[in-house]
XYZ file of C-alpha atoms in Angstrom:
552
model
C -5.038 2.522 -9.127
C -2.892 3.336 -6.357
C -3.038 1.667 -2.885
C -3.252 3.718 0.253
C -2.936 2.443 3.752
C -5.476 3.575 5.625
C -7.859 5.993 3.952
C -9.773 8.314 6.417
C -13.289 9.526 5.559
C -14.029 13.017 7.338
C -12.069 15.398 8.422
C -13.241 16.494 11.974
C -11.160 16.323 14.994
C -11.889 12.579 14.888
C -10.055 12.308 11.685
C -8.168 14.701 11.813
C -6.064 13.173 14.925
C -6.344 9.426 13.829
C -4.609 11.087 10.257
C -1.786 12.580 12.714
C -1.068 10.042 14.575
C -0.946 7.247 11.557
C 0.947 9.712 9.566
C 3.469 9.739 12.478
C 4.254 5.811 12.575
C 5.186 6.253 8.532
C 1.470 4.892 7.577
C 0.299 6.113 4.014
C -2.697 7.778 4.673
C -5.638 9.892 2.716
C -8.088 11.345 4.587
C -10.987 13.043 2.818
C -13.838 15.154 3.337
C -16.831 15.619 1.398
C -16.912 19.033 2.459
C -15.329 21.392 -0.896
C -13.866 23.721 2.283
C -12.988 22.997 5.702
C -16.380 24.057 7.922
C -16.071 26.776 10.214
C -18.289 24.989 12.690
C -17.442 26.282 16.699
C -20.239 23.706 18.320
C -18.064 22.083 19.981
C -16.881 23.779 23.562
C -13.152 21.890 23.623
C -11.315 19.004 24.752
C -11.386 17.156 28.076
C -8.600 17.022 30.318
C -8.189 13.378 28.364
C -8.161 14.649 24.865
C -5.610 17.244 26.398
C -3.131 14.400 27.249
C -3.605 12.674 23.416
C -2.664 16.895 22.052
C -0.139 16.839 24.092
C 1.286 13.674 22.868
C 0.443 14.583 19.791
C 2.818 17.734 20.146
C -0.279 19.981 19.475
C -1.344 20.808 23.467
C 0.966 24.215 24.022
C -0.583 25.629 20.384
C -4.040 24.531 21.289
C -3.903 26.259 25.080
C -2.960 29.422 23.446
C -5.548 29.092 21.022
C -8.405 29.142 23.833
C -8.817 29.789 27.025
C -9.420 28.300 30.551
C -13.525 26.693 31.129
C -15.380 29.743 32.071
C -17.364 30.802 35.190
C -21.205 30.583 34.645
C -23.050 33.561 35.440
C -27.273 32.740 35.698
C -30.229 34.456 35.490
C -33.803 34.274 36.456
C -36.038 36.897 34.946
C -33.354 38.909 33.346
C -31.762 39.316 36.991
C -28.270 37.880 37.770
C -29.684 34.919 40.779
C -26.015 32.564 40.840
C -22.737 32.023 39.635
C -21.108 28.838 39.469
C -17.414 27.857 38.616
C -17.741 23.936 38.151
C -13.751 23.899 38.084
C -12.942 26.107 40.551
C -11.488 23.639 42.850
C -9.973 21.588 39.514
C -6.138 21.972 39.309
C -3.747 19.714 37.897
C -2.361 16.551 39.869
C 1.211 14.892 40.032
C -0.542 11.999 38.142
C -2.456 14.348 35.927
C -1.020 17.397 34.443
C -4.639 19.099 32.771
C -7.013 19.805 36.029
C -9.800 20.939 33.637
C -10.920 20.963 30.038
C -10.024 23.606 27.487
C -12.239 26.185 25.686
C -11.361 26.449 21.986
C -13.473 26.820 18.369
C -13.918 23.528 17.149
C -12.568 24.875 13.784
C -9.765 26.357 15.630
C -8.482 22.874 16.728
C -9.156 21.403 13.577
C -7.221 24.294 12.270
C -4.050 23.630 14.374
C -4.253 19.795 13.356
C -4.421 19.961 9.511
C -1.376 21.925 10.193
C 0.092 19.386 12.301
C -0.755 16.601 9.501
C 0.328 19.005 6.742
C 4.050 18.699 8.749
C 3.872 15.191 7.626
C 2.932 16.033 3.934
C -0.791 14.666 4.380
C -3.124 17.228 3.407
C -6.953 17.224 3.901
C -8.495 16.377 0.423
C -11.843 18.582 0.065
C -14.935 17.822 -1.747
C -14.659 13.996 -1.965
C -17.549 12.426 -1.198
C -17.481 8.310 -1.126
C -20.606 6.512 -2.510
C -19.574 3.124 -2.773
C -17.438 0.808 -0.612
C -16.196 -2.916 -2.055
C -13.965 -5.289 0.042
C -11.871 -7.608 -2.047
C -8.958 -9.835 -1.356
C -5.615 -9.625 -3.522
C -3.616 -12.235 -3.893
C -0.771 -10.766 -2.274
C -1.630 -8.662 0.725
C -4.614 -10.246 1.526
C -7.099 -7.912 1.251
C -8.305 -4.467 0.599
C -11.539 -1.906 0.063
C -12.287 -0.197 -3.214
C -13.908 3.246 -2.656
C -15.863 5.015 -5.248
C -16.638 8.782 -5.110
C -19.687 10.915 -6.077
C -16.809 12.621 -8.608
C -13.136 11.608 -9.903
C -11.259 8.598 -9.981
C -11.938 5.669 -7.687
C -8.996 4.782 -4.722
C -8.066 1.832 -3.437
C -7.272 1.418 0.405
C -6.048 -1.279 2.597
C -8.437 -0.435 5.645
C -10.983 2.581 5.647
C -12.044 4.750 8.922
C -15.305 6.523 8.638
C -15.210 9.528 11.074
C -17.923 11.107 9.146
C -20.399 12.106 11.414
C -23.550 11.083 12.606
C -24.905 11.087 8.914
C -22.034 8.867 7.978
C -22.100 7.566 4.542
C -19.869 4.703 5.555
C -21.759 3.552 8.147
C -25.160 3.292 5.690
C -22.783 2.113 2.762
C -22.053 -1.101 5.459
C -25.584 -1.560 6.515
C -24.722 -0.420 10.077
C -27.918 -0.332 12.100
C -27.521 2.417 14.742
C -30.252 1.859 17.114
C -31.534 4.522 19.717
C -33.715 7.600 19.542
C -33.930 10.897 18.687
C -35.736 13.399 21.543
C -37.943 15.570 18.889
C -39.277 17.717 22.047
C -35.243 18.607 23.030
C -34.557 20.671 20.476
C -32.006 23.498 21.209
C -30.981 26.626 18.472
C -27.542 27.343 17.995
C -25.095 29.790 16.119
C -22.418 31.785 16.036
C -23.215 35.195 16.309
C -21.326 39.517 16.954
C -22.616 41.080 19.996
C -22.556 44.891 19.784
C -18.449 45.433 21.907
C -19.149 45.855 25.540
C -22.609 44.225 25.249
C -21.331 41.486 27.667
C -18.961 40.527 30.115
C -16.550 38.421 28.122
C -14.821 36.721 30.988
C -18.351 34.624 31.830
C -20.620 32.486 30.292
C -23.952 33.856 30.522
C -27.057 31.312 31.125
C -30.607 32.851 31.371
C -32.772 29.893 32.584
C -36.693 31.337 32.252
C -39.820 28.767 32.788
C -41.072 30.054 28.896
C -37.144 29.051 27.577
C -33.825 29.812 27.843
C -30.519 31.544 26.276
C -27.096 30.838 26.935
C -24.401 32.900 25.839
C -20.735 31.674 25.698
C -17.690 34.199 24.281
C -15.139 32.848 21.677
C -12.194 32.627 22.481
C -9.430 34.334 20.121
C -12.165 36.796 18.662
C -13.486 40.532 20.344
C -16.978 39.822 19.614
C -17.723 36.707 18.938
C -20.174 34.303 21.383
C -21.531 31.083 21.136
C -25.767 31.371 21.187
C -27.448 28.124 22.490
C -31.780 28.392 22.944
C -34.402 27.251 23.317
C -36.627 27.275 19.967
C -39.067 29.785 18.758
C -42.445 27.892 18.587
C -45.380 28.549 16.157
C -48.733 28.517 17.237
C -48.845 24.293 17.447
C -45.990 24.198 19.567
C -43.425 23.469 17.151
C -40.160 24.584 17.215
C -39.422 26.910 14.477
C -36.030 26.923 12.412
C -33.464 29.408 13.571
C -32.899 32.985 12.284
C -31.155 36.043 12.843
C -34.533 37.811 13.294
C -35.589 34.916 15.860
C -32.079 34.793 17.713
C -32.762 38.604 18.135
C -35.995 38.183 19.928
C -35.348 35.371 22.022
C -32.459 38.082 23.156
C -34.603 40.597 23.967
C -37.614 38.332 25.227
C -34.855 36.988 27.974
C -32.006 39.021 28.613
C -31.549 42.756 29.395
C -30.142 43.452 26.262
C -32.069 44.799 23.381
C -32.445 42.638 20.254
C -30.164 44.791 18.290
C -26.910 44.372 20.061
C -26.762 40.895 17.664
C -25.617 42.184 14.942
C -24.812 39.137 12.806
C -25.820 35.529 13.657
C -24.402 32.710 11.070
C -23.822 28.831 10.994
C -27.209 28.756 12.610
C -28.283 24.843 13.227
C -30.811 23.089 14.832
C -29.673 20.475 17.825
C -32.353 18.055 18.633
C -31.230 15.026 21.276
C -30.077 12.114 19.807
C -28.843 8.969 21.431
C -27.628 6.528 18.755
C -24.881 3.920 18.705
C -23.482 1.414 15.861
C -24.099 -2.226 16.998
C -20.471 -2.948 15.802
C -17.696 -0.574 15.276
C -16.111 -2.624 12.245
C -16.953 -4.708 9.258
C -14.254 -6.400 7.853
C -11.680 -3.749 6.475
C -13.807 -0.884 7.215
C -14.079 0.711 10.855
C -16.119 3.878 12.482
C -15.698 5.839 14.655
C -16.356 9.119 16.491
C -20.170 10.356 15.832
C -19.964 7.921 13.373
C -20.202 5.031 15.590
C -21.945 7.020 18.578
C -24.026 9.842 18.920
C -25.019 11.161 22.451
C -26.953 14.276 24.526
C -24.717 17.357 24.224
C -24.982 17.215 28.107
C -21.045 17.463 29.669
C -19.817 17.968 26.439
C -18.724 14.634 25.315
C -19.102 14.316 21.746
C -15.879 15.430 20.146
C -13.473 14.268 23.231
C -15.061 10.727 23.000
C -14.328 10.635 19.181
C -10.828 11.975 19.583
C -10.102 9.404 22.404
C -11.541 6.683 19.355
C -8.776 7.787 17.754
C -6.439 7.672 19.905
C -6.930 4.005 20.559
C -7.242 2.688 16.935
C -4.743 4.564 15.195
C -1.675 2.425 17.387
C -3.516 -0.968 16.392
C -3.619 -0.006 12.401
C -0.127 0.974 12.555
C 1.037 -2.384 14.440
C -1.221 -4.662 12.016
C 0.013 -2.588 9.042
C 3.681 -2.802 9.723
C 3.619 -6.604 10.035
C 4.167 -7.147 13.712
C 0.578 -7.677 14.954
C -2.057 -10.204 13.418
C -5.397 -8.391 12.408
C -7.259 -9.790 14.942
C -5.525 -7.380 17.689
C -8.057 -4.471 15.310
C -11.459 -6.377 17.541
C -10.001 -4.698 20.347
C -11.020 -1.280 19.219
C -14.796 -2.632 18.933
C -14.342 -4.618 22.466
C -12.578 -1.368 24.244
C -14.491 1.532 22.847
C -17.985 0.076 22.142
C -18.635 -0.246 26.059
C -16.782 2.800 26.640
C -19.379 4.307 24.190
C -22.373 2.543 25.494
C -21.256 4.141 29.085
C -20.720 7.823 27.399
C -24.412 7.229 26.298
C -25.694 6.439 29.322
C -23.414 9.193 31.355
C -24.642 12.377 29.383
C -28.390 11.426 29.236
C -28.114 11.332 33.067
C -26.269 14.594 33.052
C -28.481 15.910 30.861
C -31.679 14.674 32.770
C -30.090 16.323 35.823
C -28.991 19.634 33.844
C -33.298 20.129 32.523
C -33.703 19.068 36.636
C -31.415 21.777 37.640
C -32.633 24.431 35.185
C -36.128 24.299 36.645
C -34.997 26.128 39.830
C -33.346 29.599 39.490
C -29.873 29.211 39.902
C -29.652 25.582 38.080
C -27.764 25.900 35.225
C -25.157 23.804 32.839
C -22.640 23.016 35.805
C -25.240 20.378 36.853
C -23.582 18.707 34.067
C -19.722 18.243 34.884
C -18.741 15.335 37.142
C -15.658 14.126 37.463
C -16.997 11.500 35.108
C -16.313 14.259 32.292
C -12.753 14.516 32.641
C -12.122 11.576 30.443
C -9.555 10.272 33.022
C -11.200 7.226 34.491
C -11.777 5.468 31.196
C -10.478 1.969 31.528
C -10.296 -1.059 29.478
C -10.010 -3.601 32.133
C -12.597 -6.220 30.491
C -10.329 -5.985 27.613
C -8.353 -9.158 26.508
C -5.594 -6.703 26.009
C -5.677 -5.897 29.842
C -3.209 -8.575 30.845
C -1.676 -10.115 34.356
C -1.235 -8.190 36.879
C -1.990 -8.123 40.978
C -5.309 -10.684 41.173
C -8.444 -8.785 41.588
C -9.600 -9.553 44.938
C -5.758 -7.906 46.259
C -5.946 -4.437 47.300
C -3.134 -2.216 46.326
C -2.880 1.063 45.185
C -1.994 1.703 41.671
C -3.525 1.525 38.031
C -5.101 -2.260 37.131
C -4.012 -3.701 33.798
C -6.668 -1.528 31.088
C -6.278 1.695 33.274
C -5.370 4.871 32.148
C -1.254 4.817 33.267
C -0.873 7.960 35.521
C 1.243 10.597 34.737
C 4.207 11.667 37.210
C 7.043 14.333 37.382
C 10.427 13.393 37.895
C 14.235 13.973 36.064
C 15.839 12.565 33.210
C 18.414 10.693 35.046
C 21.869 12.050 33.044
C 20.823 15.327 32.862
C 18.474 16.009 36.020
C 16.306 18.199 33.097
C 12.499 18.243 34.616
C 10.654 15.561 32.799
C 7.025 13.253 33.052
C 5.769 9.824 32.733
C 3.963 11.348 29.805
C 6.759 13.072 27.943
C 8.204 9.506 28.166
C 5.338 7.840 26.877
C 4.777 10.169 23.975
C 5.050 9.267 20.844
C 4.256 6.148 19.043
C 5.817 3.327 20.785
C 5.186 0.972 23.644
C 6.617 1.354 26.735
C 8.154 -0.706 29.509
C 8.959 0.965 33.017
C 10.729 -0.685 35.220
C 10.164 -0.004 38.947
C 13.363 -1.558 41.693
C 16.285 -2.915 40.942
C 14.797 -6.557 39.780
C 13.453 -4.813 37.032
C 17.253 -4.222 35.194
C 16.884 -7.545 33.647
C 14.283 -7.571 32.014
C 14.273 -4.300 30.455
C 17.942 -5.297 29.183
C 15.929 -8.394 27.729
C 13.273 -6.075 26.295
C 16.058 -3.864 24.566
C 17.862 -6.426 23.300
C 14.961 -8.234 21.608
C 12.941 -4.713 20.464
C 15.978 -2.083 20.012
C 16.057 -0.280 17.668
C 13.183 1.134 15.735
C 10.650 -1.764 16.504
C 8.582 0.453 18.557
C 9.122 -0.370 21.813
C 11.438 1.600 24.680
C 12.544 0.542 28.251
C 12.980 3.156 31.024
C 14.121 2.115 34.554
C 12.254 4.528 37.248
C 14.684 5.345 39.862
C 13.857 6.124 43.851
C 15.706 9.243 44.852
C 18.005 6.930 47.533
C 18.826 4.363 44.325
C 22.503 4.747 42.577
C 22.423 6.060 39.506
C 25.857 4.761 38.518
C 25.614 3.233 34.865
C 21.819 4.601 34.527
C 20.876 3.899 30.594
C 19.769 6.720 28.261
C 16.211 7.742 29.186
C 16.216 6.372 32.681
C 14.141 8.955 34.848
C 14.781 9.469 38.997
C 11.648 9.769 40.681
C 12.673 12.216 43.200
C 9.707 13.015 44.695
C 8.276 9.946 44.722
C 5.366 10.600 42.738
C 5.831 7.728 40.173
C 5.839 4.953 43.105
C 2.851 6.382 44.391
C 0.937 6.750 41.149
C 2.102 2.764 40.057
C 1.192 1.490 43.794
C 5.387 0.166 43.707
C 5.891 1.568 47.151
C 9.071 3.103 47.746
C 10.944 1.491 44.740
C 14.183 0.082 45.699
C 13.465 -1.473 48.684
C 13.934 -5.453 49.135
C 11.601 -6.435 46.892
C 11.618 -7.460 43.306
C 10.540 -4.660 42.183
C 7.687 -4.032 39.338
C 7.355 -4.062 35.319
C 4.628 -2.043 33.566
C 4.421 -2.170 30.304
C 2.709 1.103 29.204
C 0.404 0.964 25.097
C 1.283 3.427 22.834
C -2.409 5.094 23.832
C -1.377 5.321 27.708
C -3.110 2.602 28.677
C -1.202 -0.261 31.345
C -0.980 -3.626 29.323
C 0.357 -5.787 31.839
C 1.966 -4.957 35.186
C 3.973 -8.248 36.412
C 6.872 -8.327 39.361
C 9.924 -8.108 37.710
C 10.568 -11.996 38.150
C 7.936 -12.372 35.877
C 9.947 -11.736 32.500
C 7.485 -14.204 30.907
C 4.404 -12.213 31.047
C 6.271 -8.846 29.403
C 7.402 -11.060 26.364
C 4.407 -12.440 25.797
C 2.073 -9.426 25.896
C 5.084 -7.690 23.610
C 5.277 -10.685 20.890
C 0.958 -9.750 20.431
C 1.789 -6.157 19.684
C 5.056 -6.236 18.232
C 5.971 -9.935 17.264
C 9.108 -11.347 17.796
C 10.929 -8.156 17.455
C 14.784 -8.497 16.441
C 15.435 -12.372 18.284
C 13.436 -13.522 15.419
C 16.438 -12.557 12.542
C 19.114 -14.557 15.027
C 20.264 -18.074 15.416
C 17.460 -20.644 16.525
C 19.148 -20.905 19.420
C 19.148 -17.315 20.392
C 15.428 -17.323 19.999
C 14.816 -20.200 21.996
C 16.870 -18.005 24.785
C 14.859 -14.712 24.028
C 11.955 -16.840 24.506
């Protein structure tokens, strides 16, 4: 029986982007689906101005903008009569320290689409109609441990850590005896489906919300398609009050019973479901070998759409800690941060959307409410922290006020120039990919990122990049250096104008964009220690005892 890596179980956009970016460090990775074809579900509206930041680094974000199109206005109606229309991100544009202003409309199959593509680049294809049934964790004597998965059909596998990112009915998560508390709203009940309106039916450049007292109908075009909409409703009810199961024949009358438009112009409805309100989380995100996450983990109101960008950000902040423990240089135990960090985060999401979504049924009840009571900034995705985090390391003591991210904060993008060339570059484009890295901010700062190349070079996983101010000399800059020339950077990091007197600042940067530590650059203790827990010793470890008493 062969061993895998990491074996993923469902192939969502969850999966999908924890597959790319394992796949990416050199991981060996299956991920399966017990699905025998890839779904062609569109529920979800698109990723966050977050999840657009993890495409992007991803290399994914350019194919995935031209794939959908910008959040659309939201036209309302009262009694079949236009009464409001509401552009929640009108005044949304992007930042110096964040390059998406606003979330992205695309088909949820759509994105999946363009990342099994992504992950077939690095010869890992989705395998289809796989269905696991059993889950056993043993220890070998070499490695030290792995999981043995049995499916419903074929051979067994064998996998040194499994990721279920299979949905809120995950067969992981029951095969582990993961309670997931919470409840499910049996009076919230909304229709759905994909349907064909008749051409011309509808404006295709809004998103149509008919808000009545007896129900409701929103209508939402898909993007890349000439006909296509997304249908959200409120339930046909039978004479009891209960909410009847979707239909074509039902979608048709709740047209005509609410909009202008008779019930013909829907001339096919399909993937109909039924979305009832459920607010559910795992009381741990990990047993042993085995992890969740995504819907898996955490299931919430559909309320500023949340779902999808809050597995895809799970992702993002696991798949760096599998790759480190995998490749030798961190100890397991660094794989509890993904419970510590995300389980609060998810336990916050929870909270966050049933408010929206108590405010959204608020708004509704007036004409001219609709679903823009729903986005806050909140939604964006770009406030999400980890500052409780044992991973969130030194940094300016809390009581200090400065500007500037906090160890766990999201690290701020900036413009500025690759330093040899003057090409237009970002903090982002620096961080992508899958290493840590270390900025250095003044010119204190030179000596320890020399320290942090010489120890790490190479292809350990960890870069250095010396931020230049615009008045700084340039004269012997190393590859990669950047020039902040507008001063954006030293803004974003709270470093002032960097090169003046001071000592100047270190940050060291996770491979998920998060700050890990951000000492002065005197401090060259508290950047080797934080790098030995992610990426051990590095190369001072293969030298002379001496050398590594040095390096230390």
């Amino acid at each position: 029986m062969g061993m895998t890596d990491v074996l993923i179980v469902g192939a969502g956009p969850t999966g999908l982007v924890l597959a790319c970016d394992l796949a990416r460090r050199g991981v060996a990775v299956r991920i399966v689906d017990r699905s025998p074809a890839p779904p062609r579900t569109s529920r979800a509206k698109g990723p966050n101005p977050r999840s657009l930041e993890i495409l992007d680094d991803l290399g994914v974000a350019e194919e995935v903008l031209a794939a959908g199109s910008a959040p659309l206005p939201m036209l309302k109606y009262r009694d079949r009569r236009p009464v409001a229309e509401a552009d929640p991100w009108a005044d949304s544009a992007p930042s110096p320290d964040a390059r998406y202003g606003r979330g992205w409309l695309i088909a949820q199959w759509r994105l999946e689409g363009i990342l099994r593509d992504r992950l077939a680049g690095y010869g890992v294809r989705v395998e289809p109609g796989r269905e696991v049934v059993g889950l056993a964790q043993g220890r070998d004597g070499g490695d030290g441990g792995h999981v043995d998965v049995t499916y419903a059909d074929g051979p067994a596998g064998r996998a040194r850590y499994v990721v279920g990112c299979d949905g809120a009915h995950s067969s992981v998560r029951k095969l582990l005896g993961i309670t997931f508390e919470g409840t499910t709203a049996e009076d919230q009940v909304m229709v759905c489906g994909d349907v064909d309106l008749a051409d011309g039916a509808l404006d295709r450049t809004r998103w149509h919300q008919w808000f009545d007292e007896d129900g409701a109908v929103m209508l939402c075009p898909i993007p890349g398609t000439r006909t296509g909409w997304w249908f959200q409703a409120g339930p046909e009810r039978d004479g009891r009050g209960r909410p009847l199961a979707p239909t074509a024949d039902g979608f048709r009358r709740l047209l005509a019973h609410h909009t202008a438009l008779p019930g013909r112009a829907l001339t096919r409805a399909e993937l109909l479901s039924t979305y009832r309100v459920n607010v559910r989380m795992a009381d741990r995100f990990r047993a042993g070998r085995v992890l969740l996450a995504g819907d898996a983990a955490h299931v919430h109101a559909i309320a500023g759409g949340l779902g999808m960008n809050t597995g895809i950000q799970d992702a993002f902040n696991l798949g760096w800690k599998l790759g480190l423990v995998l490749a030798g240089h961190a100890d397991a135990e660094l794989l509890d941060t993904y419970e510590e960090e995300r389980l609060p985060v998810a336990a916050r999401t929870l909270d966050l959307t049933s408010e929206r979504l108590r405010a959204t049924l608020e708004a509704i009840r007036r004409p001219g409410g609709g679903l823009d009571a729903a986005i806050t900034p909140d939604t964006t995705g770009l406030g999400v922290g980890y500052r409780w985090s044992s991973l969130a390391g030194g940094g300016p003591a809390p009581g200090a006020e400065q500007p500037g991210p906090r160890a766990g904060d999201r690290a701020p993008d900036a413009p500025c120039a690759d330093a040899a060339t003057g090409e237009r570059t970002r903090l982002h484009r620096v961080f992508a990919g899958p290493r840590t890295t270390v900025l250095g901010f003044g010119p204190g700062s030179a000596a320890v990122l020399r320290e942090t190349a010489d120890a790490y070079g190479g292809d350990v996983g960890v870069r250095v990049c010396r931020v230049y101010a615009a008045h700084e000399d340039r004269a012997g800059a190393e590859p990669g250096a950047v020039v902040d020339d507008a001063g954006h950077a030293a803004a974003a990091y709270g470093t002032g104008a960097s090169g003046d007197t001071g000592a100047g600042t270190v940050v060291v940067v996770r491979p998920d964009h998060h700050v890990g530590v951000l000492p002065p650059a005197d401090d060259a203790r508290s950047v080797r220690e934080y790098l030995r827990r992610l990426h051990g010793t590095g190369r001072s470890a293969e030298r002379s005892p001496g050398m590594v008493d040095a390096v230390r």
